[in-house]
Tab-separated table of C-alpha atoms in Angstrom:
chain	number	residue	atom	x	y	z
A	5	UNK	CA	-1.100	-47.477	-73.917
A	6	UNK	CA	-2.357	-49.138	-70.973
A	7	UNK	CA	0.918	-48.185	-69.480
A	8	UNK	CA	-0.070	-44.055	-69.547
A	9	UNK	CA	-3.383	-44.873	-68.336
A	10	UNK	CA	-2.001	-46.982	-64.761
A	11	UNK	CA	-2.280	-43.880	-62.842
A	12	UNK	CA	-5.596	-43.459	-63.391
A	13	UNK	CA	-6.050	-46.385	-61.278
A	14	UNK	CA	-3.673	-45.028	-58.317
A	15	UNK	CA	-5.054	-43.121	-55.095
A	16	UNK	CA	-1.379	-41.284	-55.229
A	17	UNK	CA	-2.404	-39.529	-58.376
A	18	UNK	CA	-5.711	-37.954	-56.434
A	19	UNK	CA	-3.947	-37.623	-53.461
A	20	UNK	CA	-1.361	-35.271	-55.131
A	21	UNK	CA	-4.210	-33.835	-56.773
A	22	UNK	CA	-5.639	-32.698	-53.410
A	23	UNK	CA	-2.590	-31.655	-52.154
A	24	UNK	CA	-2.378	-29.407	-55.066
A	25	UNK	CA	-6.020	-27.734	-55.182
A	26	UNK	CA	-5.746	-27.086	-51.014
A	27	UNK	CA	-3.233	-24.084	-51.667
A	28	UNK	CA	-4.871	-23.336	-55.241
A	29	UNK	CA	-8.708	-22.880	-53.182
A	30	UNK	CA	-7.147	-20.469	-50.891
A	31	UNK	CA	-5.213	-18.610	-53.281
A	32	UNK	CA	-8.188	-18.453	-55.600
A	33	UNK	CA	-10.314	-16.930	-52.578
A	34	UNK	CA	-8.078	-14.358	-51.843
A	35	UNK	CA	-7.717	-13.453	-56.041
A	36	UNK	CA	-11.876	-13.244	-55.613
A	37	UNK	CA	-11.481	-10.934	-52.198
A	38	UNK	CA	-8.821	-8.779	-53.746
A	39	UNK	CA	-7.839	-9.024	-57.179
A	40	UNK	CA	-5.793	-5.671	-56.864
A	41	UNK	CA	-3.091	-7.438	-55.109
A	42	UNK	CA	-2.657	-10.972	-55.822
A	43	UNK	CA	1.313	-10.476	-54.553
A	44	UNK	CA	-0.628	-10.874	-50.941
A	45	UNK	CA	-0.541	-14.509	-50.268
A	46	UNK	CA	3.138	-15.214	-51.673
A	47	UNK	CA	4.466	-12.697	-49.446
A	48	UNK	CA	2.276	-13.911	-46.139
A	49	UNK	CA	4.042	-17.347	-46.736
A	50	UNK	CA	7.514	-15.664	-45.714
A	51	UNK	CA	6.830	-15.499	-41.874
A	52	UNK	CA	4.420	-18.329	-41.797
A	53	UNK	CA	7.125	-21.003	-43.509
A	54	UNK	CA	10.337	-19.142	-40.736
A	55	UNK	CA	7.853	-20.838	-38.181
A	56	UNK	CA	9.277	-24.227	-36.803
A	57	UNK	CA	6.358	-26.456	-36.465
A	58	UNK	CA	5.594	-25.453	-40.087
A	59	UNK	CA	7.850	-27.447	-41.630
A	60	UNK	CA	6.946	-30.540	-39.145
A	61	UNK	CA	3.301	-30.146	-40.299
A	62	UNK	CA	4.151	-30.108	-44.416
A	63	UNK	CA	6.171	-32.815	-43.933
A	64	UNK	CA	3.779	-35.184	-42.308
A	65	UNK	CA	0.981	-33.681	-44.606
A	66	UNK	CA	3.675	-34.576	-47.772
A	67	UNK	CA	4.259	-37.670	-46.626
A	68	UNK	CA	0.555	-38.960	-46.205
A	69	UNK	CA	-1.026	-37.074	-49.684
A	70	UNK	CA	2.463	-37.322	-52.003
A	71	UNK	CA	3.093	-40.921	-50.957
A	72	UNK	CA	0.488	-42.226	-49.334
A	73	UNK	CA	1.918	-45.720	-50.422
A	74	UNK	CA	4.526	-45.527	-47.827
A	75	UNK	CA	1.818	-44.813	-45.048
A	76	UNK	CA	2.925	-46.621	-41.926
A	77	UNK	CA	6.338	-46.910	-42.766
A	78	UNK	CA	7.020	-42.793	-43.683
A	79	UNK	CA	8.941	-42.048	-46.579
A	80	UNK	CA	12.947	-41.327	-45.164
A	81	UNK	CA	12.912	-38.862	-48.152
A	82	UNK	CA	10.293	-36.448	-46.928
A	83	UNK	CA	11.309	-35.157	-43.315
A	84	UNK	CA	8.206	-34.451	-40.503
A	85	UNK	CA	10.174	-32.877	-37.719
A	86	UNK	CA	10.325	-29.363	-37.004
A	87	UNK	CA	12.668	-26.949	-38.070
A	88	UNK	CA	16.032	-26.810	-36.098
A	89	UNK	CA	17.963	-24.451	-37.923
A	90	UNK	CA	17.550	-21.364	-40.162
A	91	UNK	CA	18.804	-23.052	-43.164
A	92	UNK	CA	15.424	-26.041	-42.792
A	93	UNK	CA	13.484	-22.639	-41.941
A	94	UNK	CA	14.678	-21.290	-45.335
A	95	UNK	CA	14.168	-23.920	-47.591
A	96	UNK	CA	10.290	-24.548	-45.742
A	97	UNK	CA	9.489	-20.847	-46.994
A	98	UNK	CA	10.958	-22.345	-50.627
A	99	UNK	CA	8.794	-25.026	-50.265
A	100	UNK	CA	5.492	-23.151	-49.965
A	101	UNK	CA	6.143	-20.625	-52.404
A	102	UNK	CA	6.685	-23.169	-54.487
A	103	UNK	CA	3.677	-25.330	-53.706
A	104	UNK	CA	1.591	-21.940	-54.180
A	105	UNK	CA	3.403	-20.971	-57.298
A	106	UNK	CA	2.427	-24.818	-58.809
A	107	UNK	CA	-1.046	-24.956	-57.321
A	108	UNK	CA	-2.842	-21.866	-58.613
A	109	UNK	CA	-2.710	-22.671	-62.295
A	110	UNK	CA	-3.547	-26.249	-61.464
A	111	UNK	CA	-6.203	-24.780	-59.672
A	112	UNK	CA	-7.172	-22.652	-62.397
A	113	UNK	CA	-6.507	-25.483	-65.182
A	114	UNK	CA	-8.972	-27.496	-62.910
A	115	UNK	CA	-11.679	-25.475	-62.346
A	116	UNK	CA	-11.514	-24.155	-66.139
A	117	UNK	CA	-11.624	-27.875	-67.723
A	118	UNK	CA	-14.574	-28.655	-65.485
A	119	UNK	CA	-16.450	-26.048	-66.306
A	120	UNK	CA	-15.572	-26.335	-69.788
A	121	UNK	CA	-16.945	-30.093	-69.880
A	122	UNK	CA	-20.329	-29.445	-68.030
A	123	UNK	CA	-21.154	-25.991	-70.543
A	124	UNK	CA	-20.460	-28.725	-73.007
A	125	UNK	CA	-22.811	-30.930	-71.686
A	126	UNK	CA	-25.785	-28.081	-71.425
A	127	UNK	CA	-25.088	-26.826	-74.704
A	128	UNK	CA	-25.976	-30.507	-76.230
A	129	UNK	CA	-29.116	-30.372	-74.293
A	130	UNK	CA	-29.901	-26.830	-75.486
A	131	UNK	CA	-29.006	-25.088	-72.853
A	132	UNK	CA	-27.076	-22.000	-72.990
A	133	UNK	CA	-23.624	-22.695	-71.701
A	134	UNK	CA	-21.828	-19.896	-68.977
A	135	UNK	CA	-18.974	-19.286	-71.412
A	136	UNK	CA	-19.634	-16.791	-73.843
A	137	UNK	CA	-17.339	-17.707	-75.788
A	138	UNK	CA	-18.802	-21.075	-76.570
A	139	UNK	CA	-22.514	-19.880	-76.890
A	140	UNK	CA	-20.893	-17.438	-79.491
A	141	UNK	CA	-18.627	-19.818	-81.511
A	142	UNK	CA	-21.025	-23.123	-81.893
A	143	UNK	CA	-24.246	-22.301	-79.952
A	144	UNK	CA	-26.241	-25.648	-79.224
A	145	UNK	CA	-25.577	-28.756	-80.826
A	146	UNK	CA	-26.144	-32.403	-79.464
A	147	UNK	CA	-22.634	-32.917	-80.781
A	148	UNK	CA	-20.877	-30.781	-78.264
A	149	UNK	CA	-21.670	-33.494	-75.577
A	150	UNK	CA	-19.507	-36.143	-77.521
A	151	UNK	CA	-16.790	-33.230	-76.764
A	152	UNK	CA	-16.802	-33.337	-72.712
A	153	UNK	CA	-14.872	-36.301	-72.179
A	154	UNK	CA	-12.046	-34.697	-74.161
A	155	UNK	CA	-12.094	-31.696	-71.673
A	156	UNK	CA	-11.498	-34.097	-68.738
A	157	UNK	CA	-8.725	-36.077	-70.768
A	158	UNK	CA	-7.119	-32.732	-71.136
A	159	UNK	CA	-6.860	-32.366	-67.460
A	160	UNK	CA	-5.750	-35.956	-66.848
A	161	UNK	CA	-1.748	-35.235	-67.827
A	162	UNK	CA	-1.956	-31.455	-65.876
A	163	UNK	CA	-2.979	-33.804	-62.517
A	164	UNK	CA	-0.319	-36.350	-63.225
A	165	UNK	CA	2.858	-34.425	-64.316
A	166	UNK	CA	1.947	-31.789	-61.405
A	167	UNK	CA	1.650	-34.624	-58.549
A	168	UNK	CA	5.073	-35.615	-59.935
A	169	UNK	CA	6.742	-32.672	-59.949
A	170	UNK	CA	5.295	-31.323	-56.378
A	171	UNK	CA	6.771	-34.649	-54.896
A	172	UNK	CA	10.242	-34.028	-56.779
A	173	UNK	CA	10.090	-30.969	-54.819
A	174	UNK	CA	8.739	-31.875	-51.730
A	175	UNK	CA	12.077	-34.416	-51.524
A	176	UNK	CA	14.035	-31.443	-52.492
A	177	UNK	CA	12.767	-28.958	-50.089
A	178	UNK	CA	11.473	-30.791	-47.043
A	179	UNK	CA	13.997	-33.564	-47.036
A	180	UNK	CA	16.248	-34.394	-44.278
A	181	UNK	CA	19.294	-31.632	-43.707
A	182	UNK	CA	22.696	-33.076	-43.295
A	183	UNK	CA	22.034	-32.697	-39.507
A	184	UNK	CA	19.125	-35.003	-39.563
A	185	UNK	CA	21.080	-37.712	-41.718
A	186	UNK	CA	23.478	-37.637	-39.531
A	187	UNK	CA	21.115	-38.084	-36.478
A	188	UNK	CA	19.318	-40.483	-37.716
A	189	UNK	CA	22.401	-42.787	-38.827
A	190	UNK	CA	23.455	-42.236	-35.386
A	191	UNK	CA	19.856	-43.546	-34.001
A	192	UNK	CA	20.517	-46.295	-36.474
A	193	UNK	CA	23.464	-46.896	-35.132
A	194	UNK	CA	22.582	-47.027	-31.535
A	195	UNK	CA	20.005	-49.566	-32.150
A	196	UNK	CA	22.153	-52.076	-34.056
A	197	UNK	CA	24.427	-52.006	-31.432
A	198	UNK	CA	22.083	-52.255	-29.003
A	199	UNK	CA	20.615	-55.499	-30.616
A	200	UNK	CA	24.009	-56.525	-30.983
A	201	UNK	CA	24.780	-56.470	-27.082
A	202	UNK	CA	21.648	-58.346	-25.860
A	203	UNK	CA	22.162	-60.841	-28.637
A	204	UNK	CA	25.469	-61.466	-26.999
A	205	UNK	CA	23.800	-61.346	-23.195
A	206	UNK	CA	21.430	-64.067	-24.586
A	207	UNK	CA	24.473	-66.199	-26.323
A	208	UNK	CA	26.745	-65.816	-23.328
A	209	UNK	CA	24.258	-66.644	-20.427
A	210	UNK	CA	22.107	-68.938	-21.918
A	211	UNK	CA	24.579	-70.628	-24.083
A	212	UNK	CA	26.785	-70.947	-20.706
A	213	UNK	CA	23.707	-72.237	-18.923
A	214	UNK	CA	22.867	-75.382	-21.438
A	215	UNK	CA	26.325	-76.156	-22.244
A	216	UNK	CA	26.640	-77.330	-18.192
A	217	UNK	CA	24.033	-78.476	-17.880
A	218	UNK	CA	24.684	-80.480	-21.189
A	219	UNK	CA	27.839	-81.617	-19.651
A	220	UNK	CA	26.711	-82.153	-16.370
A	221	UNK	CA	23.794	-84.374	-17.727
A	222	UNK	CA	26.315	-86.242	-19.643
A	223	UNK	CA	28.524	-87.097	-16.451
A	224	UNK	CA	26.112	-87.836	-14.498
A	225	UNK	CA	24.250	-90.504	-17.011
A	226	UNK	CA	28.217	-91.703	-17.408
A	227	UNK	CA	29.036	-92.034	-14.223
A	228	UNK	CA	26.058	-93.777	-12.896
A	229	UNK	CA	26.425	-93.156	-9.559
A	230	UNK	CA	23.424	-91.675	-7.369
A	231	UNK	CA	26.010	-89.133	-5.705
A	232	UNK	CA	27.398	-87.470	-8.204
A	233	UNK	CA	23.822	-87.540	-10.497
A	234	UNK	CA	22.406	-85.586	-7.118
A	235	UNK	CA	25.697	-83.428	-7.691
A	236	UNK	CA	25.083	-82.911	-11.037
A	237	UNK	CA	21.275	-81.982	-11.108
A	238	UNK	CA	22.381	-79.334	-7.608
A	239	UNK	CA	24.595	-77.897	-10.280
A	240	UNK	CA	22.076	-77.926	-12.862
A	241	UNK	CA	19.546	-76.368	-11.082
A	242	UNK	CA	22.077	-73.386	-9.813
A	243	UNK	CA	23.232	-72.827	-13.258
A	244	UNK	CA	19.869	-72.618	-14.534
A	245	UNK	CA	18.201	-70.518	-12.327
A	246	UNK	CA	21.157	-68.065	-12.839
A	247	UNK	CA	20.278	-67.906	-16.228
A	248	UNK	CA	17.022	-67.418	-15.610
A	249	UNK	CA	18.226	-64.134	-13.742
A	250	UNK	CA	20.167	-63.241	-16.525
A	251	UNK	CA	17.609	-63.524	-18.733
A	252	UNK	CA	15.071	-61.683	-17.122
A	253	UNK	CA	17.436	-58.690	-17.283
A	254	UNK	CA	17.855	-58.467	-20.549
A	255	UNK	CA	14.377	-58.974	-20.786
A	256	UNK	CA	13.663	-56.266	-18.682
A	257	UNK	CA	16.037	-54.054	-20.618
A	258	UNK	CA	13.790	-54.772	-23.963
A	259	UNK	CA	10.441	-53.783	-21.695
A	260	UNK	CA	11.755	-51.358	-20.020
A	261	UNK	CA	14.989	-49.426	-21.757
A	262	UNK	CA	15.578	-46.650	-19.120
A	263	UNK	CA	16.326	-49.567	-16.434
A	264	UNK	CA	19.774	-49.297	-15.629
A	265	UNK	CA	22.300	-51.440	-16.751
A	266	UNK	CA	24.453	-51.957	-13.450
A	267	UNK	CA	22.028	-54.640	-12.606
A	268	UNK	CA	23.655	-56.891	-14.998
A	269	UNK	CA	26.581	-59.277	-13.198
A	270	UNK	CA	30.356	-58.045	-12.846
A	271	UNK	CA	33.548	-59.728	-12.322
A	272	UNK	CA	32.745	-59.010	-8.649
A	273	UNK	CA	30.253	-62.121	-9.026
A	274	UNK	CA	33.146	-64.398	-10.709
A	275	UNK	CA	32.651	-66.968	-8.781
A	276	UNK	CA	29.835	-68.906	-9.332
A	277	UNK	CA	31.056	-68.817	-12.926
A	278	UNK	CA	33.924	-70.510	-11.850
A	279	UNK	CA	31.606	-73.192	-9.458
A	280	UNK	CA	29.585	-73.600	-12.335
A	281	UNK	CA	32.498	-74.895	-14.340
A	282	UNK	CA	33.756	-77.205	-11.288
A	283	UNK	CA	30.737	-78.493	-10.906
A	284	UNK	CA	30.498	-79.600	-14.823
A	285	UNK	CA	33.561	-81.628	-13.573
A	286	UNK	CA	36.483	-79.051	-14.976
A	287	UNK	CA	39.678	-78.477	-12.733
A	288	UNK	CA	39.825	-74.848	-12.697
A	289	UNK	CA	42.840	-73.112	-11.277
A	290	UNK	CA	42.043	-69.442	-10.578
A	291	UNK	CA	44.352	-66.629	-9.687
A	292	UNK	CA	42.594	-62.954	-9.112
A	293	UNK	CA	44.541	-59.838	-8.062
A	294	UNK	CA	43.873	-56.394	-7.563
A	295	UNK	CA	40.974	-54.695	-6.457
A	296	UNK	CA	38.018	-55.771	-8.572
A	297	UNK	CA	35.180	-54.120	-6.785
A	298	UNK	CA	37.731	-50.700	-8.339
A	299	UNK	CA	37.465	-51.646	-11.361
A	300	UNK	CA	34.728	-49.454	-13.360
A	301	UNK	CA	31.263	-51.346	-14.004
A	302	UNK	CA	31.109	-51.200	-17.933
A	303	UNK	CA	34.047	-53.104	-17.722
A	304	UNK	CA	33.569	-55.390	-15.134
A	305	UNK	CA	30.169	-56.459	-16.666
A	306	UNK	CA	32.082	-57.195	-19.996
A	307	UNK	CA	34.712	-58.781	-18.297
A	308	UNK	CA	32.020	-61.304	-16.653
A	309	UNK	CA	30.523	-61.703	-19.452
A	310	UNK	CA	34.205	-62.698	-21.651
A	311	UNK	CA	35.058	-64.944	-18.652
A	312	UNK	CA	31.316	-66.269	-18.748
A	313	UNK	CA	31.613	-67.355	-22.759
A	314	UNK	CA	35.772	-68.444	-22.451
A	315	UNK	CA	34.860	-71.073	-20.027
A	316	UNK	CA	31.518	-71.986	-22.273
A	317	UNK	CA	33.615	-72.797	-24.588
A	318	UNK	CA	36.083	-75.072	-22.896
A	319	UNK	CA	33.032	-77.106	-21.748
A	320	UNK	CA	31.649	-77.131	-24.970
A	321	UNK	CA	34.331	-77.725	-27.182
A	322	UNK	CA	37.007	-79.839	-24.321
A	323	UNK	CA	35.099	-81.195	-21.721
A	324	UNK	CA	36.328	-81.478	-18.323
A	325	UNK	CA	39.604	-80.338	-18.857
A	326	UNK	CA	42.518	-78.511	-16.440
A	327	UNK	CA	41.637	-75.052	-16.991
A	328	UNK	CA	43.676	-71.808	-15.647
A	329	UNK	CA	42.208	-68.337	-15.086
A	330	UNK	CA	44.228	-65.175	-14.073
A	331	UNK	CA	41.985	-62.325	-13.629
A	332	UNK	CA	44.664	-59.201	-12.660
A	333	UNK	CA	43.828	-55.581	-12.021
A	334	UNK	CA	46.615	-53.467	-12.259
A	335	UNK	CA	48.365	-50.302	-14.274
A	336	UNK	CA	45.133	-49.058	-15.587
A	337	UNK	CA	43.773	-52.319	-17.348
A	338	UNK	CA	42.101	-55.298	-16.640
A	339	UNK	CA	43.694	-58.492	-18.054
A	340	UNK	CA	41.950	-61.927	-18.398
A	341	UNK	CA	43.461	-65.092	-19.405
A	342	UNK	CA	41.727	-68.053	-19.487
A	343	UNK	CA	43.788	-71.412	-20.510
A	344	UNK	CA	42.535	-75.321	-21.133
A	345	UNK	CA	44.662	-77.692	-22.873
A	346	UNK	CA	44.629	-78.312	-26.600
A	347	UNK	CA	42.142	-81.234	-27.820
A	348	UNK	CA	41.034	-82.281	-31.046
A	349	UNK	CA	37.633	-80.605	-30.965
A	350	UNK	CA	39.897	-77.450	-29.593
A	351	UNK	CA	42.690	-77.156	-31.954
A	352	UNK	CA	40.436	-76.020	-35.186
A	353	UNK	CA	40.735	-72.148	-35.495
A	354	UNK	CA	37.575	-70.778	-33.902
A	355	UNK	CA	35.557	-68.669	-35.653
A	356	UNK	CA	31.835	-68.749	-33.813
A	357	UNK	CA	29.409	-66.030	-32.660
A	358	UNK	CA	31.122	-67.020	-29.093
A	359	UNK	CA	34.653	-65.794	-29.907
A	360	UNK	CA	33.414	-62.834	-31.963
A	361	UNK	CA	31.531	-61.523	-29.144
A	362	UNK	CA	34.638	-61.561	-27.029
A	363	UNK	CA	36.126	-59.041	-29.883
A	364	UNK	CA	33.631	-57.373	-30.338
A	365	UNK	CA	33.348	-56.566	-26.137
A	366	UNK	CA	36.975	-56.068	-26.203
A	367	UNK	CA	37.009	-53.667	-29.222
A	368	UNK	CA	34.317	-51.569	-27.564
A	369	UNK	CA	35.962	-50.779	-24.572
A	370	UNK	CA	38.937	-49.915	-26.544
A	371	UNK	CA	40.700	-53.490	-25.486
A	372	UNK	CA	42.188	-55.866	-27.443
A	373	UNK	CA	41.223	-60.027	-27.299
A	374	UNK	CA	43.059	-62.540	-28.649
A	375	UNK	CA	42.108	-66.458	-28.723
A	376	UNK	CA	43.763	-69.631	-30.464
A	377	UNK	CA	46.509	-71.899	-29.922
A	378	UNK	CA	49.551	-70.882	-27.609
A	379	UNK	CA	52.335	-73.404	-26.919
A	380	UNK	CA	50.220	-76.456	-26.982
A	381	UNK	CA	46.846	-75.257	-25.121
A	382	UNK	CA	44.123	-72.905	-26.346
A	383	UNK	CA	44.411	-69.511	-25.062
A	384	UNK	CA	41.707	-66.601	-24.466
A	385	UNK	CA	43.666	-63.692	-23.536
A	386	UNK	CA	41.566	-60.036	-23.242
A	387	UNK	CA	43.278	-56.838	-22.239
A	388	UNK	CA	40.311	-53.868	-21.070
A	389	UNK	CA	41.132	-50.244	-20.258
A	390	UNK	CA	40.172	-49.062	-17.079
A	391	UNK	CA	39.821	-45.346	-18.970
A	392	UNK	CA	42.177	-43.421	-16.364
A	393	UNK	CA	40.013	-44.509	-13.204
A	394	UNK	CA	43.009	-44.774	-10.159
A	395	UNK	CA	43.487	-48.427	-9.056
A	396	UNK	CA	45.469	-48.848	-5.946
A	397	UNK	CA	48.316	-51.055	-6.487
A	398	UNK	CA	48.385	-54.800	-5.484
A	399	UNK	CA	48.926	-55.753	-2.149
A	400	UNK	CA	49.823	-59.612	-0.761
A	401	UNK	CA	46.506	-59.507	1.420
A	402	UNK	CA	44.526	-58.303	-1.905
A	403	UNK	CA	46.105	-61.148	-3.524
A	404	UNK	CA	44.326	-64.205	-3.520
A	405	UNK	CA	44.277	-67.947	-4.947
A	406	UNK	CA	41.384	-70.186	-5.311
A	407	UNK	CA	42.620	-73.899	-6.871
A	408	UNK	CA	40.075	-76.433	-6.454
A	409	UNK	CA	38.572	-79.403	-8.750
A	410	UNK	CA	35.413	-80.792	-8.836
């Protein structure tokens, strides 16, 4: 029982209500101007509903009187954009015959029940009522006013099964067209990936930043000697203040989105990565060829960033280890291979946010990555398409070794 009465207690039942009787009061005012031609108004709605900005302004008024529940967060069912195609044009001209079509006899239900439960009212007061046909058929009785309640709970299912059915139809009719799903998945997409990359700017240069200075804090408590502490907390405060630049643009990406993404580092700035790690006290062998300032930005700033999180790890998970890094630029790709010695905290399969990352940056570009063990050391190996741009060939004075240790 109490379960047919709940929405009594709703605001979406009067809401739906409303949206109902708006249509119904117009239609009704043109019955009262013409009666002759009541074909008018469902006819007028033919030109009005081929408008664009029609639909955009039945869907938002849908979406705040049919389910007002959802205000704030709109209802994906109910679409408020404007027409883009003939075929949303179409089904908008559906929509308000259909609305019209629904909301005259609720209207007309409406008024008639009303007026039906105050004549009952005057007639128990001995009043003559303004239906004839009740002043003819029972005339004045007190009685009649126990009646007018039953009037209004006539009217209480016509309110509720019409709000339902109008929004069954509104869903139907003014719902998103394939073209908008498919927009709006892509949107969907975009932003996921979008968080996705400046989760991984965040992992790569902040993780990068705490793991040396982690290590470096380490060594330099270890080694206790006032030289190499002053070393330690130079190369401390280098690696953190270039993470406070990295952070600040991927900050300023999140404040500002239009800023443009070639402010991020490339591979053209690979060497204070490679510092960095000497300073945390690695030995870091590096061999670069080809011309990197060639190679196109997109990939250059994922390259940084894969050579940013490969030597994170190795400080994280080996320490100050020999480490080898090829970086070559040649035959349309970019290759990067970074190499450290196996060690026990090394030689368990790595499956962290880190390595994914480097998969995931690969896989984007179209590259492939590949990480684990390789004939006794751990091996971070990343392949990246240059996507056709020309790269002139090699040359001996392009060529160029930097060894060094801490």
């Amino acid at each position: 029982m109490f379960r047919f009465l709940r929405p009594l207690a709703s605001s979406v039942t009067y809401t739906r209500w409303l949206h109902l009787l708006i249509p119904g009061a117009g239609y009704s005012v043109w019955i009262f101007i013409s009666p002759d031609s009541p074909w008018v108004p469902v006819l007028f709605v033919v030109p009005v509903g081929l408008l664009p900005g029609m639909r955009l302004a039945e869907g938002v008024q849908a979406q705040l009187l049919l389910v007002p529940e959802d205000r704030g967060r709109p209802d994906p069912s109910i679409s408020a954009t404007p027409a883009s195609t003939w075929g949303d044009r179409w089904r908008t001209v559906l929509w308000l015959e259909a609305r019209l079509i629904l909301a005259a006899p609720v209207w007309y239900v409406t008024v008639w029940l009303s007026a039906t439960a105050v004549d009952l009212l005057l007639a128990s007061f001995g009043k003559n009522p303004s239906d004839d046909w009740l002043a003819r058929g029972w005339g004045s009785h007190w009685w009649l006013g126990l009646l007018a309640p039953l009037s209004l709970l006539l009217l209480f299912p016509v309110v509720v099964l019409s709000g339902h059915l109008i929004t069954v139809i509104a869903r139907w009719l003014l719902g998103p067209s394939p073209t908008q799903r498919l927009t709006e998945l892509e949107e969907r997409t975009e932003q996921l990936l979008e968080r996705n990359r400046i989760a991984r700017e965040l992992h790569d240069s902040i993780g990068h930043a705490l793991t040396v200075a982690v290590v470096q804090a380490g060594a330099a408590r270890a080694a206790r000697d006032p030289a190499f502490t002053e070393r330690a907390l130079a190369a401390i405060e280098e690696t953190g203040r270039d993470a406070l630049d990295d952070l600040e643009r991927v900050l300023r990406v999140l404040r500002e989105p239009e800023a443009p993404v070639g402010q991020r580092p490339t591979l053209a700035e690979s060497d204070r990565l490679l510092e960095s790690a000497r300073g945390s006290g690695a030995e870091v062998a590096a061999d670069v060829s080809g011309p990197l300032g060639q190679v196109p930005g997109a990939v250059s700033r994922e390259g940084y960033r894969i050579l940013q999180e490969s030597l994170t790890n190795v400080l994280r998970h080996s320490g100050a280890v020999p480490v080898r890094v090829r970086i070559a630029v040649a035959e349309g790709r970019l290759e990067l291979e970074i190499t450290n010695p196996l060690t026990d905290s090394s030689a368990a399969p790595g499956g962290g946010s880190g390595l994914r990352g480097i998969r995931e940056r690969a896989a984007l570009l179209g590259g492939r990555a590949v990480a684990g063990p390789h004939e006794k050391e751990w091996r971070v190996h990343v392949v990246l398409p240059l996507d056709g741009v020309r790269i002139a060939p090699p040359s001996l004075s392009a060529r160029r070794e930097r060894l060094g240790s801490p």
